[in-house]
Coordinates of C-alpha atoms in Angstrom, one line a residue:
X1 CA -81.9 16.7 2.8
X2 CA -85.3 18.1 3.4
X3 CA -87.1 19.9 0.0
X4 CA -86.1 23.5 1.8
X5 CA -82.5 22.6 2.1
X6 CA -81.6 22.1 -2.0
X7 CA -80.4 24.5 -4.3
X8 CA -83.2 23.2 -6.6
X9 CA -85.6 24.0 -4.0
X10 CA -83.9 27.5 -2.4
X11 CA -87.0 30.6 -3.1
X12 CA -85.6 33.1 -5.7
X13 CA -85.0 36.3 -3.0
X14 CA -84.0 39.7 -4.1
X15 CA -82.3 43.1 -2.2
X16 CA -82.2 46.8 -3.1
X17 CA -78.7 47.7 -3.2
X18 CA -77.3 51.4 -2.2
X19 CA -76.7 51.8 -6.2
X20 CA -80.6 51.8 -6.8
X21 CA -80.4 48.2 -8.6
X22 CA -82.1 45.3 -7.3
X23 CA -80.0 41.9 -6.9
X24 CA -81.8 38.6 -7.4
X25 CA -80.1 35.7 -5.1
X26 CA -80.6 32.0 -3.3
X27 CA -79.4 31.0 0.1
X28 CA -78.7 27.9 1.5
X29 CA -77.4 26.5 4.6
X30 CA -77.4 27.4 8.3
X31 CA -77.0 31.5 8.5
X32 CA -74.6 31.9 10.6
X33 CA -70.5 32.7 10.3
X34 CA -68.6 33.7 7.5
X35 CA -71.1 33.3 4.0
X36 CA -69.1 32.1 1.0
X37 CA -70.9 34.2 -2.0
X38 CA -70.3 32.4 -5.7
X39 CA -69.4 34.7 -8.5
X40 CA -70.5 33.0 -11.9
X41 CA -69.3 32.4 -14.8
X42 CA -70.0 34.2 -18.6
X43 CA -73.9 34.3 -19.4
X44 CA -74.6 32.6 -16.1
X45 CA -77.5 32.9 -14.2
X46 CA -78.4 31.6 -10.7
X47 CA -79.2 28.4 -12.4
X48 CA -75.9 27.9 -14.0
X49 CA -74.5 26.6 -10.6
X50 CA -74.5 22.7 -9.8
X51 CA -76.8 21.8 -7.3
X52 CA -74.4 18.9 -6.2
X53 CA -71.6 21.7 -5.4
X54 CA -74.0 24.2 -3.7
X55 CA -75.8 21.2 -1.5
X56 CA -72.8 19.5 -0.6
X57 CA -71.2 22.8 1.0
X58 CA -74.3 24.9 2.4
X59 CA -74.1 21.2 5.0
X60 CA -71.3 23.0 6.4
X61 CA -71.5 26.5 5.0
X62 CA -74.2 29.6 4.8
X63 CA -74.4 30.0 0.9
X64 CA -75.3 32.7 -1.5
X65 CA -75.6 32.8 -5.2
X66 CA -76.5 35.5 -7.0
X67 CA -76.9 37.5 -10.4
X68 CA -74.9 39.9 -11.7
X69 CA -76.0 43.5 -12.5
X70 CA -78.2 43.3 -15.5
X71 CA -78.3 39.7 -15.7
X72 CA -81.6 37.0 -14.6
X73 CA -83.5 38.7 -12.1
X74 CA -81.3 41.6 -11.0
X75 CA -82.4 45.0 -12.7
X76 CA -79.9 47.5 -14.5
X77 CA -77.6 46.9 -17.8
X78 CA -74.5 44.6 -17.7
X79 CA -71.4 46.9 -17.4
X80 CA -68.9 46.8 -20.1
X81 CA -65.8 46.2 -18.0
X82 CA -64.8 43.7 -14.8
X83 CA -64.0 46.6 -12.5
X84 CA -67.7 48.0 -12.6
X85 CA -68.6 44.3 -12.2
X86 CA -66.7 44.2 -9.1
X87 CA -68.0 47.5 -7.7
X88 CA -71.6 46.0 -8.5
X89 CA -70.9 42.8 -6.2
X90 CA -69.2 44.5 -3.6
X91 CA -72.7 46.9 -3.4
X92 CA -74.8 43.3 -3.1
X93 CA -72.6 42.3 -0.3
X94 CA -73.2 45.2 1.7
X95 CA -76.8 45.7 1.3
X96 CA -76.4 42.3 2.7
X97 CA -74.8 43.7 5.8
X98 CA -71.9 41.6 5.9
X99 CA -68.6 42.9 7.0
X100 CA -66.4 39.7 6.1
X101 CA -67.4 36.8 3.4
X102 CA -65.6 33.9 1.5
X103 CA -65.9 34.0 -2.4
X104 CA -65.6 30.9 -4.8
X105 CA -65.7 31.8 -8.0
X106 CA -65.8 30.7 -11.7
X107 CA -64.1 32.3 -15.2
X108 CA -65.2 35.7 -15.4
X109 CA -66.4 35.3 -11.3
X110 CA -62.5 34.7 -11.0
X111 CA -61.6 38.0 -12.5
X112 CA -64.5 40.0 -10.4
X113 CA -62.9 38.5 -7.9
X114 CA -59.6 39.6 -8.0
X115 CA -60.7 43.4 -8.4
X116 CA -63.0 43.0 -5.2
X117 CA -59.8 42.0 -3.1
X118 CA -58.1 45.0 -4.8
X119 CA -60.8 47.3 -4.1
X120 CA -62.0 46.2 -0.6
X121 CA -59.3 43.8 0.4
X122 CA -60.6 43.9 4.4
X123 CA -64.2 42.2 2.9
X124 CA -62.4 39.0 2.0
X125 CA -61.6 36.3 4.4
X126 CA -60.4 32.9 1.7
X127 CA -60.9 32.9 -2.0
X128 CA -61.7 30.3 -4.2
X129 CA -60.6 31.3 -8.1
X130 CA -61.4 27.8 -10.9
X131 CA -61.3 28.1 -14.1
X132 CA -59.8 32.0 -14.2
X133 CA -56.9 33.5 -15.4
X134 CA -54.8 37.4 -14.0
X135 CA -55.7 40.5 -15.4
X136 CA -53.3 40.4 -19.4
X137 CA -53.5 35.9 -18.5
X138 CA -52.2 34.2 -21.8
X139 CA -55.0 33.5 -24.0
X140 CA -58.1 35.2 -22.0
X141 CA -57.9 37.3 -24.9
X142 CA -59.6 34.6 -27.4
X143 CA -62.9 34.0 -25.0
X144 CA -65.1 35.8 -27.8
X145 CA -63.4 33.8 -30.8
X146 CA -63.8 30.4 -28.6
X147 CA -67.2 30.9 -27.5
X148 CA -68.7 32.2 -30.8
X149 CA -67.3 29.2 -32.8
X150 CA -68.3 26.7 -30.0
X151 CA -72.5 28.6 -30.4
X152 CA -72.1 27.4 -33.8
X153 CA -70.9 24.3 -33.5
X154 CA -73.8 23.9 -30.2
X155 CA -76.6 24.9 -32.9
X156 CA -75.6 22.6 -35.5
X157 CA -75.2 19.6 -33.2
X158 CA -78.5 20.8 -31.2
X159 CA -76.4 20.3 -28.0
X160 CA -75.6 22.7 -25.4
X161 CA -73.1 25.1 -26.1
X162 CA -71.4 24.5 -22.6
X163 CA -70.3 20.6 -23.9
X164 CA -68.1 22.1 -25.7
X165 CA -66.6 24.9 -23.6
X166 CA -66.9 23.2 -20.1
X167 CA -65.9 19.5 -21.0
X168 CA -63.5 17.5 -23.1
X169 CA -64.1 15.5 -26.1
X170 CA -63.2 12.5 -24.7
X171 CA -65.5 9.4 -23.9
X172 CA -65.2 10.9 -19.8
X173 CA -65.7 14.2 -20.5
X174 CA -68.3 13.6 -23.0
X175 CA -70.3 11.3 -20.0
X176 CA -69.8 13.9 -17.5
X177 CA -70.9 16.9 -19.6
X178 CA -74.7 15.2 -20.2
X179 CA -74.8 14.3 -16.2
X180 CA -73.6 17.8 -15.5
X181 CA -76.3 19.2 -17.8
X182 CA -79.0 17.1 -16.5
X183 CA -78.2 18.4 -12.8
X184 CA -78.6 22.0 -13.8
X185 CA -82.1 21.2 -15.5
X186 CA -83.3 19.5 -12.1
X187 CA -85.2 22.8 -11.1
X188 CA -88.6 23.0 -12.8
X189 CA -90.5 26.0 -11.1
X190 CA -89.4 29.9 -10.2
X191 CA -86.4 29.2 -13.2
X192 CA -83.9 32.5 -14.1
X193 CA -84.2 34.2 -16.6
X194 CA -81.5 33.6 -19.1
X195 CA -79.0 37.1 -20.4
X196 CA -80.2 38.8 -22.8
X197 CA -77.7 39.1 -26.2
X198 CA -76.8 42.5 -25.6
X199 CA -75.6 42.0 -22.2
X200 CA -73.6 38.7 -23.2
X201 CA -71.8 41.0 -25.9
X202 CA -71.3 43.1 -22.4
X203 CA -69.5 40.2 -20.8
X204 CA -67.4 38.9 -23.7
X205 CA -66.1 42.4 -24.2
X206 CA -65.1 43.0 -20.7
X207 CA -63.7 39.8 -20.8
X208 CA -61.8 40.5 -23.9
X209 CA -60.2 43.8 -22.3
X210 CA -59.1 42.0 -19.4
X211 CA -57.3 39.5 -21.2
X212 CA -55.5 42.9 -23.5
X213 CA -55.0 44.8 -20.1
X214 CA -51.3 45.3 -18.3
X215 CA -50.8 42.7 -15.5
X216 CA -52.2 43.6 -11.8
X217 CA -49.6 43.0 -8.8
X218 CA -50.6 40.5 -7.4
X219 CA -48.6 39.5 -4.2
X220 CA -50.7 42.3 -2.4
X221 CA -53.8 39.6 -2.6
X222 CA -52.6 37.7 0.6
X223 CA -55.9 36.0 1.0
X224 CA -55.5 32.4 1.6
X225 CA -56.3 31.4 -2.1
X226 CA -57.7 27.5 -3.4
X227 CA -56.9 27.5 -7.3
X228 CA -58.6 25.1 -9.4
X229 CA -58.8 24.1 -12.8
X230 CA -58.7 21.2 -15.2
X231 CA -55.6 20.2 -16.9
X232 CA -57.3 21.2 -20.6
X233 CA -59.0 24.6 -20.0
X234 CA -59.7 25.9 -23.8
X235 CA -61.8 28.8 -23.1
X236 CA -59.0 30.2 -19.9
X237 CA -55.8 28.3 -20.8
X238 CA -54.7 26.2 -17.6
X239 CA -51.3 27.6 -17.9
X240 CA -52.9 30.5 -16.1
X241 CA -54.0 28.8 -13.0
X242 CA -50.2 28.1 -12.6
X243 CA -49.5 31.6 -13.2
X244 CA -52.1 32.8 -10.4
X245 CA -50.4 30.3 -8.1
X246 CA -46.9 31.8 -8.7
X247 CA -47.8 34.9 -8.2
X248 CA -50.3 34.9 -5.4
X249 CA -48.2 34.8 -2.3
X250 CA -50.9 32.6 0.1
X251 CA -52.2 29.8 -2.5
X252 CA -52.6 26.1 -3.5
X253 CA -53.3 24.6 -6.7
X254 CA -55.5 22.3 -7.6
X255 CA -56.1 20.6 -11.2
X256 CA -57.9 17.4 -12.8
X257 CA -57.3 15.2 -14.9
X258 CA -58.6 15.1 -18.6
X259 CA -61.2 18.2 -17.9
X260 CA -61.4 21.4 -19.0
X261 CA -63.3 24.6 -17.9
X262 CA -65.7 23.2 -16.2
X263 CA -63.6 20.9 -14.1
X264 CA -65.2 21.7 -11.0
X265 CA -68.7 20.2 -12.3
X266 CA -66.5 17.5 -13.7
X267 CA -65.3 16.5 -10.1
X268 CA -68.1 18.1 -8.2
X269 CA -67.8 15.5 -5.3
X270 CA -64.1 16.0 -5.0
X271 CA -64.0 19.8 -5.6
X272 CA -66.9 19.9 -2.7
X273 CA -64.5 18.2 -0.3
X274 CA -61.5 20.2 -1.1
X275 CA -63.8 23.3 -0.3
X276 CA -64.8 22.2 2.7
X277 CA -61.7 21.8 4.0
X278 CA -60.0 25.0 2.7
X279 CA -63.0 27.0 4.5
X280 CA -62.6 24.9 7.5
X281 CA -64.7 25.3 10.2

């Protein structure tokens, strides 16, 4: 791959939405059919995404990243609830112009998702959902608790706080967690900006009140649907990827071995390959 064909590489671009905010986002990959757009995870920023994952699919697929409302580059304040999250990225995707688009998407991307395909159902072609859990999922509930003892423990050890919440404590998941982290850091110039605390606080409590809320019905998503997780997800329990799959009527699962949240960076190279062929051509 030439320098103007990596992630690491990709210009920082930005679009004024219909809502008045400007979105900050990266493209890769030849621009034409269906673009897959990736919704992000908590506190993540454009930089959060492995370069391995977005590389290995923009040689087949256009790709587009982008920040949330209020988070990195994109103006406005972080919204306090997932809906307004998902109203935010459906106003990105049309002051993009596009009609139709795949989504793959991480944790709190997952749940965006799933209000998008309740909201504007005809926008969505295939959906990607790793690492998520349903609207009321079993545990979702204890993100704040998790994450705010897992900072502590990050500060006190001087290691990043994702070790912990992405990756198990096990020799493998321990290896893969510092080559994960080093691929992340491979951009040196035009960087995001990270959140700032307040919106954070924004996230965990929209978060927090999707875990507490009443289940959504979900055999009306008839998307085809990839879910993927790892088989010890602490911060989304992985009991809920088998719940998605149960009750989304046009799915597969998918889930690795001794990994956790971040099982998709864990097995980039196989994750990138079951992508690829879900999307087809």
């Amino acid at each position: 791959m030439e320098k103007s064909e990596t992630y690491i590489h990709a210009p920082n671009k930005s679009i004024r939405a219909a809502n008045g905010i400007t979105y900050a986002y990266r493209e890769l990959g030849k621009k034409t059919g269906i673009p897959i757009i990736f919704f992000t995870h908590l506190s993540a920023n454009l930089d959060n995404w492995d370069p391995r994952i977005i590389d290995g699919i923009a040689k087949q697929h256009w790709v587009i990243t982008f920040d949330n409302k209020g988070v990195g580059l994109s103006s406005g304040q972080v919204p306090g609830t997932i809906k307004e999250m998902a109203e935010d990225a459906i106003a990105f995707i049309k002051a993009l112009g596009f009609r139709q688009i795949d989504i793959l998407s991480l944790s709190m991307g997952g749940m965006i998702a799933q209000v998008l395909l309740e909201l504007e159902p005809s926008l969505v072609r295939k959906v990607i959902l790793t690492g998520t859990g349903p609207r009321g999922g079993k545990g979702i509930e204890n993100v704040t608790k998790i994450s705010n003892q897992d900072l502590v423990r990050a500060i006190f050890t001087l290691t990043d706080v994702k070790t912990y919440l992405f990756f198990t404590r096990t020799p493998n998941g321990k290896r893969k967690a510092k080559e994960f982290l080093a691929r992340i850091k491979e951009r040196k110039q035009n960087r995001d900006k990270m959140i700032s605390l307040k919106g954070y606080r924004a996230q965990l409590r929209a978060i927090n009140n999707w875990g507490k809320s009443n289940p959504a019905d979900l055999s009306k998503i008839t998307q085809p649907t990839l879910v993927v997780n790892g088989d010890a997800d602490r911060m989304v329990p992985t009991e809920n990827s088998y719940d998605l799959v149960k009750r989304l009527p046009n799915s597969k699962l998918v889930i690795y071995e001794d990994a956790g949240h971040g099982s998709i960076f864990q097995y980039h190279e196989e994750f990138t390959k079951e992508v690829i062929e879900f999307l087809g051509k």
